[in-house]
Amino acid sequence: MPGLRTGSLRLRAVVAVLLLLVVLLGALAITVEAILGQRLRSQIEDRLRDRASAATALVGTVSSDELAERLSAQGLSVLIRDKNGDSIVAGPSPEQLRAGPKANGGLVGPAGNAPGGAAGAGSSSGSSSTGSATGSTGTSSAPADAADVTISSSRITDDDQIITLVSKLSDGSTITLTADASSVGQTLAQLRWVMLGASGAFLVVAAVGLVLVVRASLRPLDRMTGVARSIAGGDRGRRLRPGNPRTEIGRVALAFDEMLDAVEGAERKALEAEARVRSFVSDAAHELRTPVAGMRAAADTLVRAPVSAEERERLASHVAREAGRASRLIDDMLMMARVDRGLELELAPVDLGALVLAEVERHRLRRPGLDLQVSLPDRVVDNQPVLVDADVDRLAQVIGNLVDNASRATSGRGRVHLLVDAPGGSLASVTVADNGPGVPEADRERIFDRLVRLDAGRDHASGGAGLGLPIARGIARAHGGELVCAAPASGVGAEFVVTLPVLSPSSASSIERRVMAIGQS
């Protein structure tokens, strides 16, 4: 898996925002330049239309030469062509406007006053010069319908340097006006440089501001780094505790705290488990040392010392008894390891009342001096068994361990009462109560720890090693139930209660009902 990319977050944030600003400023400059250029050219076109309208109003009132001179005085290139084809040219030519004032040695004035003015243009037009002269003398009088002359159509052509308006009048004449548009490009160029400089200054200021803002915004990350390093140094109790866990940094800080809590909890559990394992190994070694030492001493006596037949039989019985005790302890330890790893249960519908009766009968044969009593609920008497989904062998082991524990507590001669109860809810229970010395309230949870035996219940001859109750609780929990040491209802002795989930009627009908015939051993 590739490692985490660790580029500078501050640098990436600043560069990304600056690039975005550059793009936005570029788009703004292009938009402003396009709109302003279009606006300036529209103003020139409007000015040409105004001049054409004013000239149309003067047709027939003034001569064509005077009209051309008035129009050219405003810096326009003028071409007036009457209906007979005669033309009058005034002002700078379109080529001169395109070349610009510097190319023509200065500003271009009215016709006849500037190089290449009306005279030059007229002389270069061939027959148009005659038409011009004739027009200046023969057309000076206004026609009768001069007041009715209007613009019938107009057309604009333009390029980067000039804009030309061609207006056709109702009397058949044409007025062509050309204006210099290079000022638009000059204005846009100046605007471009101004915006470039202003944008550069703005980006510098923005970069400085972004560095400060991003540094302040990412300061919580520096705090997280400091907390992480202090925790790595041993200060495990420090936390970030974000004020607003709904923000991005707040969610990261909250996840960081949750991770630390989980790691600290896992570490604590690991240390506790390690301590329990060490204690278990130590206690197991102590428990095994006694039978092994007894077997070793008896074996040494049998091998090295001459003993009578009666003594030999006694020593051999002692070796067999201690070997059986060690074997049971090892079996219990292996069973405890299976419980920790997770038992594999073979579940089936089990009649809890029948199971308890079978265990009681078995223990009556093994311990005839023990007074065993059983109480079943009324539904069992009415042939309505209490069914639980359980592994019959493991559940029998739980009941057997509890009866064995009660037998050791009463030295095998006490009274043990087993009560099966099913109040009609989702749980059933088996209570095992004895009249022994009982369990102090402070020890009712501790006795479920491994290799723990209360002084009143110690009986090494019976082979108890303090693993029966932990194994029984582990099996009960594997079935989804629980095993607890409760306060005795009678106030005397000890009372253990096993609770198990009861099979629902729907579950019981979906499974083939098999009431286990237990007790035939």
XYZ file of C-alpha atoms in Angstrom:
521
model
C 0.000 0.000 0.000
C 1.552 3.372 -0.976
C 2.477 5.735 1.810
C 0.534 8.847 2.692
C 1.400 11.876 0.564
C 2.879 14.448 2.929
C 3.237 17.566 0.801
C 2.886 20.894 2.565
C -0.798 21.549 3.125
C -0.159 25.257 3.610
C 1.754 25.528 0.329
C -0.862 23.552 -1.592
C -3.687 25.651 -0.183
C -1.943 28.956 -0.981
C -0.906 27.871 -4.488
C -4.371 26.504 -5.260
C -6.101 29.717 -4.160
C -3.608 31.888 -6.047
C -4.080 29.848 -9.211
C -7.822 30.220 -8.828
C -7.406 33.983 -8.404
C -5.203 34.159 -11.506
C -7.845 32.341 -13.535
C -10.612 34.575 -12.191
C -8.629 37.764 -12.791
C -7.770 36.613 -16.322
C -11.415 35.875 -17.022
C -12.386 39.259 -15.564
C -9.809 41.074 -17.710
C -10.977 39.332 -20.875
C -14.612 40.081 -20.063
C -13.947 43.754 -19.253
C -11.810 44.203 -22.370
C -14.454 42.615 -24.591
C -17.319 44.641 -23.109
C -15.387 47.913 -23.045
C -14.049 47.430 -26.597
C -17.546 46.708 -27.857
C -18.857 49.739 -25.989
C -16.209 52.078 -27.407
C -16.773 50.872 -30.951
C -20.531 51.235 -30.445
C -19.955 54.853 -29.404
C -17.989 55.503 -32.599
C -20.725 53.868 -34.668
C -23.363 55.970 -32.900
C -21.319 59.093 -33.629
C -21.131 58.169 -37.297
C -24.881 57.608 -37.420
C -25.475 60.981 -35.737
C -23.197 62.692 -38.277
C -24.946 60.912 -41.147
C -28.350 61.981 -39.840
C -27.174 65.586 -39.418
C -25.695 65.553 -42.926
C -28.932 64.188 -44.370
C -30.830 67.065 -42.770
C -28.443 69.531 -44.466
C -28.740 68.015 -47.947
C -30.219 70.650 -50.236
C -29.624 73.346 -47.620
C -25.876 73.643 -48.150
C -23.729 72.627 -51.033
C -22.105 69.250 -51.174
C -18.620 70.789 -50.845
C -19.569 72.701 -47.744
C -21.289 69.630 -46.290
C -18.199 67.504 -46.930
C -15.976 70.180 -45.405
C -18.133 70.359 -42.266
C -18.021 66.582 -41.832
C -14.283 66.293 -42.449
C -13.627 69.037 -39.914
C -14.608 66.489 -37.254
C -11.768 64.142 -38.253
C -13.865 61.949 -40.528
C -13.081 60.664 -43.980
C -16.002 61.806 -46.164
C -17.165 60.523 -49.518
C -20.385 61.996 -50.964
C -21.654 60.469 -54.204
C -24.753 61.955 -55.813
C -27.321 60.138 -57.895
C -25.477 61.048 -61.081
C -22.318 59.267 -59.951
C -20.327 62.432 -59.188
C -18.389 62.230 -55.913
C -16.835 64.640 -53.460
C -14.031 63.479 -51.137
C -12.997 65.403 -48.047
C -10.794 64.780 -45.021
C -8.210 62.039 -44.676
C -8.617 58.963 -46.777
C -9.393 55.577 -45.120
C -5.803 54.479 -45.845
C -4.490 57.560 -44.035
C -6.746 56.828 -41.073
C -5.560 53.240 -41.062
C -1.906 54.347 -41.149
C -2.404 56.742 -38.244
C -1.340 60.370 -37.687
C 2.385 59.584 -37.341
C 2.511 57.947 -40.748
C 1.111 61.117 -42.344
C 3.377 63.597 -40.631
C 0.791 65.082 -38.290
C -2.884 65.545 -37.813
C -5.032 65.358 -40.902
C -7.140 68.461 -41.478
C -10.077 69.336 -43.740
C -10.091 68.976 -47.485
C -7.484 71.057 -49.303
C -5.541 71.827 -46.073
C -3.839 68.499 -45.453
C -1.473 66.437 -47.518
C -3.454 64.108 -49.660
C -6.614 66.022 -48.780
C -9.678 66.673 -50.907
C -7.707 68.163 -53.758
C -5.364 65.254 -54.008
C -8.180 62.799 -53.591
C -10.273 64.599 -56.199
C -7.496 64.697 -58.705
C -6.833 61.050 -58.244
C -10.446 60.154 -58.875
C -10.393 60.921 -62.556
C -13.726 62.211 -63.733
C -14.876 62.735 -60.192
C -12.958 65.997 -60.009
C -15.080 67.427 -62.829
C -18.165 66.172 -61.153
C -17.002 67.845 -58.008
C -16.533 71.169 -59.693
C -19.806 70.912 -61.444
C -21.460 69.886 -58.279
C -20.029 72.886 -56.496
C -21.572 75.284 -58.990
C -24.537 73.448 -60.472
C -25.845 71.682 -57.430
C -25.586 74.487 -54.988
C -29.207 75.293 -55.292
C -31.531 73.228 -53.158
C -34.041 71.025 -54.849
C -37.672 71.610 -54.181
C -38.096 68.386 -52.220
C -34.866 68.725 -50.198
C -36.762 68.641 -46.948
C -38.012 65.147 -47.749
C -34.519 63.541 -48.065
C -34.048 60.705 -45.560
C -31.690 57.770 -44.973
C -33.169 54.750 -46.674
C -30.499 52.234 -45.545
C -27.142 52.131 -43.846
C -24.332 49.597 -43.559
C -21.313 49.474 -41.245
C -18.019 47.751 -41.992
C -15.125 47.800 -39.559
C -11.747 46.366 -38.682
C -9.239 47.012 -35.906
C -8.250 50.450 -37.314
C -11.301 52.074 -38.929
C -15.101 51.975 -38.913
C -17.019 52.869 -42.086
C -20.698 53.824 -42.335
C -22.323 53.788 -45.775
C -25.723 55.555 -45.804
C -27.978 55.557 -48.860
C -30.342 58.534 -49.070
C -33.825 58.630 -50.481
C -32.751 60.946 -53.321
C -30.310 58.313 -54.642
C -27.112 59.845 -53.226
C -24.692 58.070 -50.840
C -22.723 59.402 -47.891
C -19.739 57.321 -46.721
C -18.192 58.296 -43.397
C -15.033 56.627 -42.041
C -13.773 57.181 -38.504
C -10.497 56.243 -36.867
C -10.950 53.272 -34.454
C -7.326 52.882 -33.402
C -8.080 54.796 -30.205
C -10.160 51.811 -29.103
C -7.158 49.520 -29.314
C -4.963 52.080 -27.557
C -7.489 52.455 -24.765
C -7.755 48.689 -24.389
C -3.969 48.337 -24.365
C -3.696 50.921 -21.604
C -6.476 49.164 -19.702
C -4.664 45.853 -20.183
C -1.463 47.193 -18.644
C -3.356 48.816 -15.795
C -5.198 45.594 -14.999
C -1.981 43.579 -15.290
C -0.222 45.786 -12.779
C -3.204 45.929 -10.453
C -3.646 42.150 -10.662
C 0.013 41.585 -9.859
C -0.201 43.824 -6.809
C -3.453 42.182 -5.782
C -1.918 38.702 -6.072
C 1.064 39.712 -3.933
C -1.225 41.081 -1.231
C -3.471 38.023 -1.543
C -0.487 35.659 -1.219
C 0.679 37.353 1.988
C -2.860 37.330 3.384
C -3.390 33.701 2.404
C -0.191 32.615 4.122
C -1.304 34.285 7.347
C -4.896 33.011 7.130
C -3.897 29.435 6.246
C -1.321 29.385 9.020
C -3.952 30.491 11.534
C -6.522 28.036 10.125
C -4.137 25.076 10.347
C -2.932 25.878 13.844
C -5.203 23.127 15.305
C -3.175 20.596 13.295
C -0.031 21.809 15.050
C -1.817 21.270 18.357
C -2.806 17.771 17.279
C 0.818 17.066 16.437
C 1.926 18.318 19.850
C -0.683 16.191 21.636
C 0.303 13.101 19.623
C 3.979 13.576 20.492
C 3.223 14.146 24.164
C 1.108 10.956 24.218
C 3.944 9.071 22.540
C 6.201 10.455 25.268
C 4.041 8.921 28.001
C 1.306 11.478 28.717
C -1.518 9.062 27.837
C -4.300 11.120 29.405
C -4.149 14.096 27.026
C -7.024 14.631 24.584
C -7.959 17.285 22.017
C -11.665 17.611 22.983
C -12.820 19.724 19.983
C -15.270 22.526 20.699
C -17.241 21.901 17.486
C -17.027 18.279 16.331
C -19.084 18.986 13.192
C -16.321 20.868 11.338
C -13.596 19.168 9.291
C -10.884 19.653 11.908
C -13.422 18.917 14.650
C -14.242 15.547 13.084
C -10.537 14.731 12.762
C -9.917 15.726 16.382
C -12.911 13.674 17.576
C -11.717 10.638 15.604
C -8.238 11.193 17.082
C -9.636 11.193 20.624
C -11.743 8.090 19.921
C -8.699 6.325 18.497
C -6.669 7.211 21.595
C -9.454 5.965 23.877
C -9.619 2.709 21.929
C -5.836 2.292 21.951
C -5.640 3.084 25.646
C -8.490 0.670 26.373
C -6.876 -2.041 24.262
C -3.560 -1.468 26.016
C -5.237 -1.647 29.410
C -7.044 -4.850 28.449
C -3.824 -6.306 27.090
C -2.013 -5.531 30.339
C -4.871 -6.989 32.371
C -4.921 -10.091 30.168
C -1.164 -10.444 30.514
C -1.467 -10.121 34.283
C -4.242 -12.732 34.314
C -2.194 -15.088 32.159
C 0.825 -14.709 34.428
C -1.325 -15.251 37.494
C -3.023 -18.225 35.839
C 0.289 -19.818 34.868
C 1.658 -19.226 38.345
C -1.423 -20.653 40.035
C -1.569 -23.589 37.612
C 2.064 -24.377 38.272
C 1.390 -24.176 41.999
C -1.632 -26.458 41.683
C 0.289 -28.977 39.572
C 3.321 -28.890 41.830
C 1.439 -30.529 44.720
C 0.274 -33.700 42.908
C 3.521 -33.968 40.963
C 5.545 -33.673 44.153
C 3.372 -36.339 45.777
C 3.765 -38.690 42.842
C 7.520 -38.107 42.747
C 7.945 -38.807 46.456
C 5.826 -41.959 46.300
C 7.639 -43.177 43.170
C 11.065 -42.563 44.750
C 10.010 -44.554 47.812
C 8.733 -47.400 45.677
C 11.916 -47.522 43.599
C 14.635 -46.919 46.171
C 13.341 -48.122 49.525
C 12.360 -51.701 50.440
C 8.742 -51.509 51.524
C 6.188 -54.065 52.555
C 3.422 -55.197 50.236
C 0.881 -53.189 52.211
C 3.008 -50.015 52.025
C 3.653 -50.601 48.338
C -0.075 -50.808 47.679
C -0.672 -47.611 49.653
C 2.035 -45.724 47.757
C 0.740 -46.986 44.409
C -2.771 -45.827 45.308
C -1.339 -42.424 46.276
C 0.440 -42.153 42.912
C -2.760 -43.078 41.045
C -4.808 -40.586 43.084
C -2.360 -37.721 42.533
C -2.069 -38.589 38.842
C -5.858 -38.445 38.516
C -5.884 -35.090 40.291
C -3.218 -33.694 37.956
C -5.096 -35.095 34.960
C -8.329 -33.415 36.033
C -6.507 -30.130 36.535
C -4.992 -30.353 33.062
C -8.379 -31.235 31.566
C -9.926 -28.215 33.286
C -7.155 -25.945 32.005
C -7.662 -27.213 28.464
C -11.408 -26.698 28.820
C -10.822 -23.126 30.047
C -8.633 -22.470 27.003
C -11.426 -23.719 24.717
C -13.897 -21.439 26.462
C -11.585 -18.473 25.917
C -11.076 -19.365 22.266
C -14.786 -19.915 21.678
C -16.687 -23.143 22.128
C -18.098 -24.990 19.156
C -21.593 -25.926 20.289
C -23.846 -28.551 18.764
C -27.166 -26.835 19.406
C -30.496 -28.659 19.552
C -33.800 -28.218 21.409
C -33.221 -29.477 24.959
C -35.817 -30.047 27.688
C -34.287 -28.186 30.600
C -36.340 -30.030 33.228
C -35.380 -33.451 31.872
C -31.713 -32.414 31.771
C -31.753 -31.345 35.434
C -33.506 -34.552 36.513
C -30.908 -36.655 34.671
C -27.998 -34.820 36.325
C -29.588 -35.190 39.735
C -29.976 -38.956 39.229
C -26.366 -39.258 38.120
C -25.056 -37.394 41.165
C -27.252 -39.427 43.515
C -25.409 -42.504 42.330
C -22.015 -40.821 42.733
C -22.754 -39.091 46.056
C -25.315 -41.093 48.000
C -24.742 -38.980 51.119
C -25.851 -35.775 49.376
C -29.486 -34.729 49.789
C -30.542 -33.653 46.257
C -33.946 -32.060 45.725
C -35.551 -30.884 42.464
C -38.429 -28.450 41.871
C -39.965 -28.138 38.404
C -42.463 -25.536 37.152
C -46.123 -26.455 36.728
C -45.849 -26.443 32.933
C -43.365 -29.342 33.089
C -45.768 -31.310 35.273
C -48.442 -30.664 32.640
C -46.156 -32.104 29.911
C -45.169 -28.688 28.537
C -41.364 -28.867 28.597
C -39.107 -25.820 28.956
C -37.115 -25.938 25.712
C -33.773 -24.208 25.242
C -31.479 -24.252 22.207
C -28.351 -25.737 23.748
C -25.524 -28.244 23.517
C -26.794 -30.960 25.841
C -23.322 -32.170 26.903
C -22.011 -28.681 27.679
C -25.169 -27.670 29.518
C -25.006 -30.871 31.560
C -21.408 -29.943 32.389
C -22.596 -26.609 33.802
C -25.208 -28.278 36.044
C -22.673 -30.932 37.065
C -20.045 -28.330 38.012
C -22.547 -26.450 40.164
C -23.635 -29.667 41.954
C -19.976 -30.641 42.463
C -19.268 -27.198 43.870
C -22.235 -27.509 46.272
C -21.088 -31.026 47.258
C -17.591 -29.772 48.126
C -19.057 -26.834 50.076
C -21.184 -29.209 52.193
C -18.502 -31.940 52.454
C -20.723 -34.293 50.440
C -23.387 -34.576 53.153
C -25.440 -31.409 52.820
C -28.697 -30.458 51.127
C -28.708 -29.223 47.526
C -31.876 -27.865 45.949
C -32.230 -27.436 42.160
C -35.068 -25.225 40.957
C -36.100 -24.952 37.292
C -38.106 -21.802 36.612
C -39.736 -20.483 33.422
C -41.904 -17.468 34.283
C -43.217 -17.201 30.737
C -40.735 -14.677 29.400
C -37.814 -15.158 27.066
C -35.528 -16.636 29.724
C -35.471 -19.795 31.785
C -33.347 -20.364 34.862
C -31.854 -23.164 36.939
C -31.040 -22.311 40.555
C -28.635 -24.509 42.553
C -28.775 -23.711 46.289
C -26.990 -25.457 49.154
C -26.904 -25.151 52.948
C -23.144 -24.860 53.175
C -21.093 -21.995 54.651
C -22.148 -19.714 51.813
C -20.190 -17.108 49.871
C -19.504 -13.644 51.333
C -21.018 -10.828 49.306
C -17.581 -9.396 48.517
C -16.487 -12.731 47.009
C -19.586 -13.506 44.899
C -17.921 -12.205 41.733
C -14.334 -13.079 42.599
C -15.099 -16.798 42.798
C -15.580 -16.798 39.034
C -11.916 -15.877 38.547
C -9.625 -18.701 37.606
C -7.968 -20.830 40.267
C -9.775 -18.946 43.040
C -11.044 -21.015 45.977
C -12.477 -19.698 49.192
C -10.906 -21.016 52.380
C -14.195 -22.498 53.544
C -14.504 -24.474 50.339
C -10.959 -25.812 50.110
C -10.737 -29.555 49.820
C -7.630 -30.739 48.033
C -8.660 -34.337 48.427
C -11.665 -33.717 46.197
C -9.480 -32.491 43.383
C -11.042 -29.018 43.081
C -8.712 -26.472 41.518
C -10.941 -23.393 41.253
C -11.746 -23.803 37.555
C -15.217 -25.305 37.720
C -17.121 -22.041 38.163
C -15.188 -20.090 35.477
C -15.783 -22.958 33.043
C -19.483 -23.091 33.903
C -19.887 -19.308 33.385
C -18.031 -19.473 30.061
C -20.320 -22.254 28.800
C -23.439 -20.376 29.936
C -22.322 -17.221 28.147
C -21.518 -19.216 25.013
C -25.220 -20.212 24.999
C -26.275 -16.562 25.279
C -27.039 -16.893 28.997
C -25.342 -16.024 32.269
C -24.223 -17.580 35.557
C -24.164 -15.544 38.777
C -23.806 -16.113 42.470
C -26.934 -14.607 44.044
C -27.856 -13.813 47.598
C -29.558 -16.938 49.048
C -33.299 -16.568 49.466
C -33.194 -18.447 52.766
C -30.224 -16.449 54.033
C -28.171 -19.625 54.474
C -25.657 -21.248 52.146
C -24.842 -20.303 48.567
C -27.090 -19.898 45.561
C -26.048 -20.025 41.889
C -28.453 -19.073 39.091
C -28.037 -20.086 35.436
C -30.201 -18.160 32.929
C -30.715 -19.322 29.337
C -32.839 -17.996 26.444
C -35.990 -20.027 25.866
C -36.939 -21.228 22.403
C -39.887 -19.208 21.099
C -42.951 -21.156 19.868
C -42.171 -20.188 16.260
C -38.563 -21.350 16.604
C -39.623 -24.530 18.329
C -42.109 -25.362 15.557
C -39.516 -24.730 12.837
C -37.072 -27.138 14.431
C -37.845 -30.785 14.810
C -38.695 -31.124 18.467
C -36.503 -33.621 20.141
C -36.791 -33.978 23.870
C -33.492 -35.424 24.892
C -33.787 -38.714 26.755
C -31.075 -38.010 29.278
C -30.220 -39.969 32.324
C -29.659 -43.393 30.797
C -26.042 -43.728 31.656
